[in-house]
Each structure stands twice: as C-alpha cells, then as structure tokens.
Amino acid sequence: MTKSYKDNLPISAEGFMQEFMRLKRGSVTRRHFLGITGLGLATAVMSRFPGALSTPAYAEDLGSQMSIATWPNYHDPQTFERFKAATGVAVEVNVFGSNEEMLAKLQAGASGWSLFVPTNYTISTYAKLGLIDELDMSKLPNFSASTENPRFTKEGQIGGKTYAVPKNWGTTGFSVNTKKIKTPLASWKDFFEVLQTEADGRGMVHDYQLTTIGSALVSLGHDFNSIKPDELAKAEELLIKVKPHLFAINSDYQPAMRATDAWITMCWTNDGAQLNHDMPELAYILGKDGGEIWTDYYGIPKDAPNKPAGYALLNYLMDPQNAVKEHIANGAPTTDSRVLALLPKEVTSNKIVYPDEASLTPLEFGAAVTLTDPSRAELMARFKSA
Amino acid sequence: MALTAASKKRLVTAALVGPAAAWLFVFLVLPFVAILVFAFGRRAPEGGYQPAFTLEQFANLGARSAAFVNTLVLAPAGTAACLLVAYPVAYYLAVKSNPKYRLLLVSLVVVPFWTSMLVRTYAWMYLLGARGIPHLLEFVGLTDVRLLNTAGAVLLGIVYGYLPLMILPIYVSLEKLDRRLLEASADLGARPVATFFGITLPLSLPGVMTGVALVMILLLGEYLIPQLLGGGKVFFIGNALVDLFLQSRNWPFGSAIAVTLVAVVVVILLVAMRVAWRVAGTRQVDLL
C-alpha cells in the first residue's frame, strides 16, 4: 500500500515538461522564452548531477560544469548529453539574439562562458579588445585545417594567429509563405516592396542591425556593409517608411511563420531549411541583388572560468561524427569536407542548405566596422523607437 | 565597559536599521550613483563608457521622444483601464460578496501572481496569434483579424498583468469602510447612487491613489509586454534602455534615459501623494 503521492497526480513532472515543450515548439517564441526564462540554464541545472563521475582519461581536471553562449535552434541537444556522459561535464546553454548582445555581455565582464559562437565579422574586434583567447591548437586534435574550406576559416585567423574555428556557414535570405503571397520575389528590392503591399501587416525584419540595415541598403542598390552617412540615411528612410506595415521586429521568426501570423520574414539558412522542411510552402529566397553570407565560429573568451572544459567541448564538436549530428539537427551547411562526406544525400542536395555557387556570388560577408559603428547602432535604435 | 542607556538604545537602533540601510546602500544607492556618473560620460568607440563630464546625453533625449511619448501615453491609459476594471471588482469583493466566500474570492485575485508574468504573457501571445482567437473568429466569418502585435494587445496585456495590483489596495480601503456611514446616508434620504458618489467613492480614494501610483510606476518601466505583445514595434522607455545597453552599447545615453525616467517617477509620486492628501483631507496616507 506504499503508493507514492506522485501516482495520484494528474500529470507527472516529466509528462508536464514534455507536453509543455511540445506546445512550445510550434507556438511560443523560443528565443525570448529561453533567453528571458533562462530555461536552457534551468535544464542544465537539473541535469547537473554528474552521475557516477566516470570521467575518461583527461589530462586536466574538467570540473563538472561549463557554460556556452550560442544561438537558438543551433545545436542537437543530444550533443551536450553525450558530452556529459563522456566527460562528466554538464553544459549550460545561454541563447542570444545578436552579436551585439554577446559583445555587450563580454564588455560588461565575467560572462561566465567557457565557449561561445561569434559570427565572422566580430572576431577581429574581440581580438582587438582582448576579449577572446588565441586558441591552443594542440588541444584541438580533432580540428583539421586541411579539410576546412579557407573561405570560411580566414576570419578566425588574425595576424597569423587562430582565435576561432568555424562551426558552420550560411546565408541570410528571406522566407516567404507562397500560399499567402503570390507575387514572385527574387530580390531585397522585391522584399521591401511586398512588405508594404501584399504582405501589409504580415512581414518581419530582424531585431539585428547587420541584416536589417544591410538588406535595406542592398535593396537601394548600396553595399551591405555601408557606413556612409547619406546611404544610411536612405536606408533609415526606407525602414521607417516600412515600419507601420510590419508585423514585428524580431529575430525569432519561426513561431510567427509557422502559425501564419507572419507571411514573410528575413531568414537565416538554418531556420529557412527547418521551416521549409516542416511546411513546404515556406520558400527560402536569396536576394539576387545581394545580401549576406556568414560563418559562425567557436571561440574561447579571455575570462572563461573553465578553459579545460571549453577546449574539451570544442574538440568534441570538431569530431566529424559529432559535427554531422549537429549539422543535421540545425540545418546549416558545414565548412569541413570530412563532415560533408558523412552527411546524407537529402541534406547535401538541399538547395536551401547548399545553394548554387552563382547565387552566392552577389553575397557579402559582414564587415568588422559594422559591429562597433555607432551610426548603425543608433540608426537601428531610431528605427525601433520611431 | 558600561554602556549608558542612551548609547545602548542607539546600538539597538543601529542593529535593527543597519541591515536594511546597508542593503539599500549597496543595491540602490551605489548603482544609482554609477548610473548618474555614466550619464555624464561618453560612449567609448567600441561601445561602453568613457569618462567625461558632458550634458551631451541629456541634450540628446529627444532622439527617444517616441519611446517617452509611448510610455507617457500608454502607462496612464493602461492605469486608467486597470482602474475601470478593478474598481467594480474590488467593490463587489469588499461590499457585496458573501463574507463566507470573501477570502476565497480575494485569493482568486492573487493566485495568478503565483505564475510567472512571462509565462502568462506567452499564453496571451498564443491566444492572440493566428491559431488562437482569430482562428475561432473565422467560424463566424471574420477572416484576417489581427490581434497580436497591436497597441490593443499591449493594453490588454497591461490590464491583465497589473489588475491585481489595482484591485487589492482598493479592496483594502473599501473593506475598512464604516457601514454605519452608509446607513446614516440612507437614513438621511440619499439614494444608493448618491451614497456611492458622496461617501463610498471619496472614502476609497486613498486606496485608488495607492493602486494608481503602484501600477503607474511599474508601467513606466515596463519592458516585457510591449516586446512580446507589441512585436517590438510599440517601444517603451524600458525597451529603449535594453536596446541601448545590449545592442548599441551606449551606456551613457542609456544611463541618461534611466536617470530621466527616475526623475519622472519621483515627480509622479510626489503629485500623487499631494492629490491623495488633498482628497483624503489628512496627511496620514500610506502611499507605498
């Protein structure tokens, strides 16, 4: 008769969390949810008990926990579980919305991260400000320089030193619901036009200066990375004209697109692939007039509290067997030919993930100056508060 | 060492007040001083703070005028809407409801506070989104109704989120109401409506003022509801602050806006206290 009180509860804690996560997947804004609630953090805390501490032979003491700063929907959660099983180190995941936010946290000091995922154009600034460590490549035997595409490694290297190694690359295009919007779209010029017409009240732009200002500049025929005052003024004029027609200014657009609250949005490769996979009417389009190509890297902050674990996780992620699972889960293309060889055909033949070289030609990498340029930051803030 | 009675008393006072004073100093005074210092500085080239002594940031406040206007319009509008909904509820709870169930009813008002505001706001995002209420409205022929990410959604979120803060102080002031005054009013021939406006309402005004001040002050710093239910388009001062510290990394400008916001709150509080004193005809009004 020693029945636990738990048997009488209408739903178990696990059952509730499962239901909750299922509901959340389609309808709740994940980025904000994880960011504001620290749910990622909470999950990590719940799973912190390192089991039997069956740590395999590691030269250094890795401790029992570390923290990584990264982007939403960007990892296979199983990766961290397996890493914990292999090393006894629980990984706490901090989710961010923009590189500017990451920089702000690092500048404020003691971020607590032992590994983080900055985008190509930020790394030189991090190195200049002394916020990031030069990587000790001897601790990363799984990294293979010879199989990496140099197009995607070069911004991690500054003055012959390697500060960051690539995670994956991608593009910034737009996702459009072709059941709702019939106008054929092929450029950023089309994108901004349709926002004010057929997609009135249904379009989204990122809450991120690089892509929102950059794409507005491209649609006007200017350089994605321009910081010329007259060109920025034109872009601001366009954005402020478009603003009353927008559904939202938000970098987490998946829930709104899935619920068909929004019909068109600026979009990154990995989200574009995930959306299109689940809802084929959500097409992913690259601007033929230009736009962004990017690479996300792994780096170790200077003030990282647990560098041994940071290196261990980074090395673990560089193992092609692990990287391939990551890339299948997040949907962004790989920079490493070893990983490419392991990916299933349906991934490598997906035109969203691996577009034709011709459609990549007009795209540009973000420029370092846009990260710290006050006029772009202020433009974005004026647009949002207009 | 023998202590005099007076110094003993002083020691006891210090021991009692000390922890709170230290707490206030470390977590309220020091940060505020830091913000004040930042507000007179300049943005460093890569973002952050550079020491200086300039009024530049304050001169630039106009660049966020839209956020100030939004806040100074939507905060009072939200407070007024809360008041309109809260007063009848508080009146019912304190005067009309069966005393047997009163405690239960009051706790029903408080219970939503046990869940995080964030989770409840997310629930509204779902309800107002295309799969929520608009989906139901399609059945009665209303297609393409948009509720989420509108000023109306923000106002709804505000009323929903802050209602208990308005109900409770009004409830408390109505609960203390001396019923004999109402009887006397009736005996003297006043109709119920006249009694309400002549006696009940004036006597509950201190509670109303407390509720208004509480809701208004919190609303002036609101960030979450405009962000989640306004789609990042309806910008409050709180949103401007987050943006300046986390995106533009312009700490001095953010600090100047924060200082201005604190000044606005202090002025509103002082005015509210004045009004409360006047209407209550006494200086013994506990506002907060």
Short mmCIF file of C-alpha atoms in Angstrom, two decimals, chain B residues 5-256:
data_model
loop_
_atom_site.label_atom_id
_atom_site.label_comp_id
_atom_site.label_asym_id
_atom_site.label_seq_id
_atom_site.Cartn_x
_atom_site.Cartn_y
_atom_site.Cartn_z
CA ALA B 5 21.13 53.80 28.41
CA ALA B 6 21.22 56.23 25.51
CA SER B 7 24.11 54.56 23.73
CA LYS B 8 22.51 51.16 24.29
CA LYS B 9 19.40 52.43 22.62
CA ARG B 10 21.47 53.77 19.74
CA LEU B 11 23.19 50.40 19.35
CA VAL B 12 19.88 48.58 19.20
CA THR B 13 18.57 51.05 16.64
CA ALA B 14 21.70 50.60 14.54
CA ALA B 15 21.38 46.82 14.74
CA LEU B 16 17.77 46.99 13.63
CA VAL B 17 18.17 49.58 10.89
CA GLY B 18 21.67 48.58 9.80
CA PRO B 19 20.91 45.58 7.58
CA ALA B 20 18.20 47.40 5.67
CA ALA B 21 20.32 50.53 5.33
CA ALA B 22 23.30 48.50 4.10
CA TRP B 23 21.07 46.67 1.66
CA LEU B 24 19.63 49.91 0.31
CA PHE B 25 23.06 51.46 0.06
CA VAL B 26 24.65 48.58 -1.84
CA PHE B 27 21.76 47.71 -4.12
CA LEU B 28 20.03 51.03 -4.60
CA VAL B 29 22.28 53.98 -3.85
CA LEU B 30 25.53 52.65 -5.34
CA PRO B 31 24.02 51.52 -8.66
CA PHE B 32 22.17 54.78 -8.93
CA VAL B 33 25.37 56.74 -8.35
CA ALA B 34 27.08 54.64 -11.03
CA ILE B 35 24.22 55.37 -13.45
CA LEU B 36 24.45 59.06 -12.63
CA VAL B 37 28.19 59.07 -13.31
CA PHE B 38 27.69 57.18 -16.59
CA ALA B 39 25.00 59.65 -17.68
CA PHE B 40 27.54 62.44 -17.84
CA GLY B 41 30.06 60.36 -19.80
CA ARG B 42 30.56 59.45 -23.44
CA ARG B 43 30.20 56.23 -25.42
CA ALA B 44 33.58 54.59 -25.96
CA PRO B 45 34.43 53.94 -29.65
CA GLU B 46 33.77 50.19 -29.34
CA GLY B 47 30.81 50.75 -27.05
CA GLY B 48 30.52 51.03 -23.28
CA TYR B 49 31.55 54.01 -21.18
CA GLN B 50 34.28 56.60 -21.43
CA PRO B 51 34.76 59.07 -18.55
CA ALA B 52 33.78 62.65 -19.38
CA PHE B 53 31.68 65.42 -17.97
CA THR B 54 29.18 66.45 -20.57
CA LEU B 55 25.47 67.11 -20.86
CA GLU B 56 25.51 65.69 -24.41
CA GLN B 57 23.44 62.64 -23.41
CA PHE B 58 20.71 64.70 -21.83
CA ALA B 59 20.66 67.07 -24.80
CA ASN B 60 20.07 64.00 -26.98
CA LEU B 61 17.00 62.75 -25.09
CA GLY B 62 14.80 63.95 -27.97
CA ALA B 63 16.14 61.07 -30.07
CA ARG B 64 13.99 58.78 -27.90
CA SER B 65 10.99 61.07 -27.76
CA ALA B 66 8.79 58.39 -29.35
CA ALA B 67 9.60 55.98 -26.51
CA PHE B 68 8.86 58.66 -23.92
CA VAL B 69 5.60 59.59 -25.65
CA ASN B 70 4.54 55.93 -25.94
CA THR B 71 5.29 55.33 -22.28
CA LEU B 72 3.70 58.56 -21.08
CA VAL B 73 0.55 57.82 -23.10
CA LEU B 74 0.22 54.06 -22.65
CA ALA B 75 1.16 53.99 -18.95
CA PRO B 76 -1.66 56.36 -17.88
CA ALA B 77 -4.04 54.74 -20.40
CA GLY B 78 -3.16 51.31 -19.00
CA THR B 79 -3.55 52.58 -15.45
CA ALA B 80 -6.95 54.09 -16.26
CA ALA B 81 -8.10 50.87 -17.94
CA CYS B 82 -6.92 48.87 -14.92
CA LEU B 83 -8.82 51.22 -12.61
CA LEU B 84 -12.03 50.95 -14.63
CA VAL B 85 -11.90 47.16 -14.47
CA ALA B 86 -10.58 46.92 -10.92
CA TYR B 87 -12.96 49.23 -9.05
CA PRO B 88 -16.17 47.26 -9.62
CA VAL B 89 -14.36 44.03 -8.79
CA ALA B 90 -12.92 45.47 -5.58
CA TYR B 91 -16.32 46.93 -4.70
CA TYR B 92 -18.01 43.61 -5.18
CA LEU B 93 -15.36 41.79 -3.15
CA ALA B 94 -15.42 44.23 -0.23
CA VAL B 95 -19.08 45.27 -0.08
CA LYS B 96 -21.36 42.94 -1.97
CA SER B 97 -19.80 39.50 -1.73
CA ASN B 98 -20.81 36.95 0.89
CA PRO B 99 -18.26 37.29 3.77
CA LYS B 100 -18.11 33.50 3.92
CA TYR B 101 -16.50 33.31 0.47
CA ARG B 102 -14.65 36.61 0.61
CA LEU B 103 -11.26 35.14 1.44
CA LEU B 104 -11.61 32.61 -1.37
CA LEU B 105 -12.57 35.32 -3.86
CA VAL B 106 -9.69 37.55 -2.82
CA SER B 107 -7.24 34.71 -3.17
CA LEU B 108 -8.59 34.10 -6.69
CA VAL B 109 -7.36 37.59 -7.49
CA VAL B 110 -3.92 36.85 -6.03
CA VAL B 111 -3.40 33.34 -7.37
CA PRO B 112 -2.35 34.39 -10.91
CA PHE B 113 0.62 36.10 -9.26
CA TRP B 114 1.94 32.67 -8.37
CA THR B 115 2.78 32.05 -12.02
CA SER B 116 5.49 33.99 -13.77
CA MET B 117 4.25 37.04 -15.62
CA LEU B 118 6.37 35.88 -18.54
CA VAL B 119 4.58 32.56 -18.90
CA ARG B 120 1.18 34.26 -18.67
CA THR B 121 2.20 36.78 -21.33
CA TYR B 122 3.29 33.92 -23.58
CA ALA B 123 -0.15 32.41 -23.11
CA TRP B 124 -1.63 35.64 -24.44
CA MET B 125 0.74 35.52 -27.41
CA TYR B 126 -0.76 32.18 -28.28
CA LEU B 127 -4.34 33.31 -27.69
CA LEU B 128 -4.00 36.46 -29.78
CA GLY B 129 -1.92 34.78 -32.53
CA ALA B 130 -3.39 33.32 -35.71
CA ARG B 131 -4.02 29.94 -34.06
CA GLY B 132 -5.87 31.46 -31.12
CA ILE B 133 -8.84 33.82 -31.02
CA PRO B 134 -8.58 34.86 -34.73
CA HIS B 135 -8.89 31.18 -35.65
CA LEU B 136 -12.13 30.96 -33.64
CA LEU B 137 -13.42 34.16 -35.22
CA GLU B 138 -13.08 32.57 -38.65
CA PHE B 139 -16.02 30.37 -37.78
CA VAL B 140 -18.29 33.40 -37.53
CA GLY B 141 -16.96 34.72 -40.81
CA LEU B 142 -14.40 37.21 -39.56
CA THR B 143 -11.29 36.38 -41.54
CA ASP B 144 -7.93 38.09 -41.37
CA VAL B 145 -8.47 39.53 -37.90
CA ARG B 146 -5.13 40.64 -36.47
CA LEU B 147 -4.83 40.96 -32.71
CA LEU B 148 -1.22 40.14 -31.87
CA ASN B 149 1.41 42.88 -32.11
CA THR B 150 -1.01 45.79 -31.92
CA ALA B 151 -1.35 48.63 -29.42
CA GLY B 152 -4.59 47.00 -28.30
CA ALA B 153 -2.76 43.78 -27.47
CA VAL B 154 -0.27 45.75 -25.39
CA LEU B 155 -3.09 47.46 -23.50
CA LEU B 156 -4.82 44.14 -22.92
CA GLY B 157 -1.58 42.63 -21.61
CA ILE B 158 -1.12 45.57 -19.27
CA VAL B 159 -4.64 45.33 -17.84
CA TYR B 160 -4.31 41.58 -17.44
CA GLY B 161 -0.89 41.75 -15.82
CA TYR B 162 -1.45 44.64 -13.42
CA LEU B 163 -5.08 44.18 -12.41
CA PRO B 164 -4.39 42.54 -9.02
CA LEU B 165 -2.12 45.43 -8.05
CA MET B 166 -5.04 47.77 -8.57
CA ILE B 167 -7.76 45.58 -7.04
CA LEU B 168 -6.03 44.86 -3.74
CA PRO B 169 -5.42 48.41 -2.41
CA ILE B 170 -8.95 49.47 -3.42
CA TYR B 171 -10.34 46.35 -1.79
CA VAL B 172 -8.47 47.14 1.42
CA SER B 173 -9.76 50.72 1.58
CA LEU B 174 -13.34 49.62 0.87
CA GLU B 175 -13.13 46.86 3.42
CA LYS B 176 -12.30 49.37 6.15
CA LEU B 177 -15.35 51.40 5.21
CA ASP B 178 -17.60 52.11 8.20
CA ARG B 179 -21.00 50.62 7.27
CA ARG B 180 -22.73 52.96 9.73
CA LEU B 181 -21.92 55.87 7.42
CA LEU B 182 -23.82 54.14 4.63
CA GLU B 183 -26.78 53.53 6.90
CA ALA B 184 -26.71 57.13 8.05
CA SER B 185 -26.67 58.27 4.46
CA ALA B 186 -29.67 56.09 3.66
CA ASP B 187 -31.49 57.28 6.78
CA LEU B 188 -30.99 60.85 5.64
CA GLY B 189 -32.70 60.01 2.37
CA ALA B 190 -29.81 59.60 -0.05
CA ARG B 191 -30.33 57.19 -2.89
CA PRO B 192 -27.71 54.41 -3.27
CA VAL B 193 -26.08 56.24 -6.21
CA ALA B 194 -25.77 59.43 -4.15
CA THR B 195 -24.37 57.43 -1.24
CA PHE B 196 -21.81 55.82 -3.52
CA PHE B 197 -20.58 59.09 -5.00
CA GLY B 198 -20.93 61.07 -1.75
CA ILE B 199 -19.45 58.59 0.70
CA THR B 200 -18.07 55.30 -0.64
CA LEU B 201 -16.02 56.69 -3.51
CA PRO B 202 -14.37 59.56 -1.60
CA LEU B 203 -13.50 57.28 1.29
CA SER B 204 -11.92 54.73 -1.04
CA LEU B 205 -9.82 57.31 -2.86
CA PRO B 206 -6.66 56.68 -0.81
CA GLY B 207 -6.80 53.07 -1.98
CA VAL B 208 -7.43 54.22 -5.54
CA MET B 209 -4.44 56.55 -5.38
CA THR B 210 -2.23 53.78 -3.99
CA GLY B 211 -3.31 51.46 -6.80
CA VAL B 212 -2.81 54.14 -9.43
CA ALA B 213 0.66 55.00 -8.14
CA LEU B 214 1.69 51.33 -7.89
CA VAL B 215 0.52 50.44 -11.38
CA MET B 216 1.72 53.65 -12.98
CA ILE B 217 5.25 53.41 -11.55
CA LEU B 218 5.65 49.79 -12.62
CA LEU B 219 4.21 50.56 -16.06
CA LEU B 220 6.70 53.34 -16.64
CA GLY B 221 9.46 50.73 -16.52
CA GLU B 222 7.54 48.07 -18.45
CA TYR B 223 9.54 46.11 -20.99
CA LEU B 224 8.14 42.64 -21.40
CA ILE B 225 4.58 43.28 -22.56
CA PRO B 226 5.43 45.74 -25.37
CA GLN B 227 8.19 43.41 -26.51
CA LEU B 228 6.07 40.25 -26.58
CA LEU B 229 2.57 41.50 -27.38
CA GLY B 230 3.67 44.56 -29.37
CA GLY B 231 6.14 42.70 -31.59
CA GLY B 232 8.99 45.05 -30.73
CA LYS B 233 7.20 47.84 -32.61
CA VAL B 234 5.49 49.58 -29.70
CA PHE B 235 8.55 50.92 -27.97
CA PHE B 236 8.55 51.82 -24.26
CA ILE B 237 11.37 53.50 -22.35
CA GLY B 238 12.20 50.11 -20.86
CA ASN B 239 12.72 48.75 -24.39
CA ALA B 240 14.85 51.76 -25.32
CA LEU B 241 17.03 51.06 -22.27
CA VAL B 242 17.51 47.39 -23.10
CA ASP B 243 18.39 48.38 -26.64
CA LEU B 244 20.92 50.98 -25.58
CA PHE B 245 22.70 48.71 -23.12
CA LEU B 246 22.56 45.43 -25.07
CA GLN B 247 22.56 46.44 -28.75
CA SER B 248 24.02 49.92 -29.23
CA ARG B 249 26.21 49.55 -26.12
CA ASN B 250 25.72 53.24 -25.49
CA TRP B 251 25.82 53.11 -21.69
CA PRO B 252 25.97 56.88 -21.12
CA PHE B 253 22.88 57.55 -23.22
CA GLY B 254 21.06 54.63 -21.60
CA SER B 255 22.04 55.99 -18.18
CA ALA B 256 20.77 59.46 -19.05
#
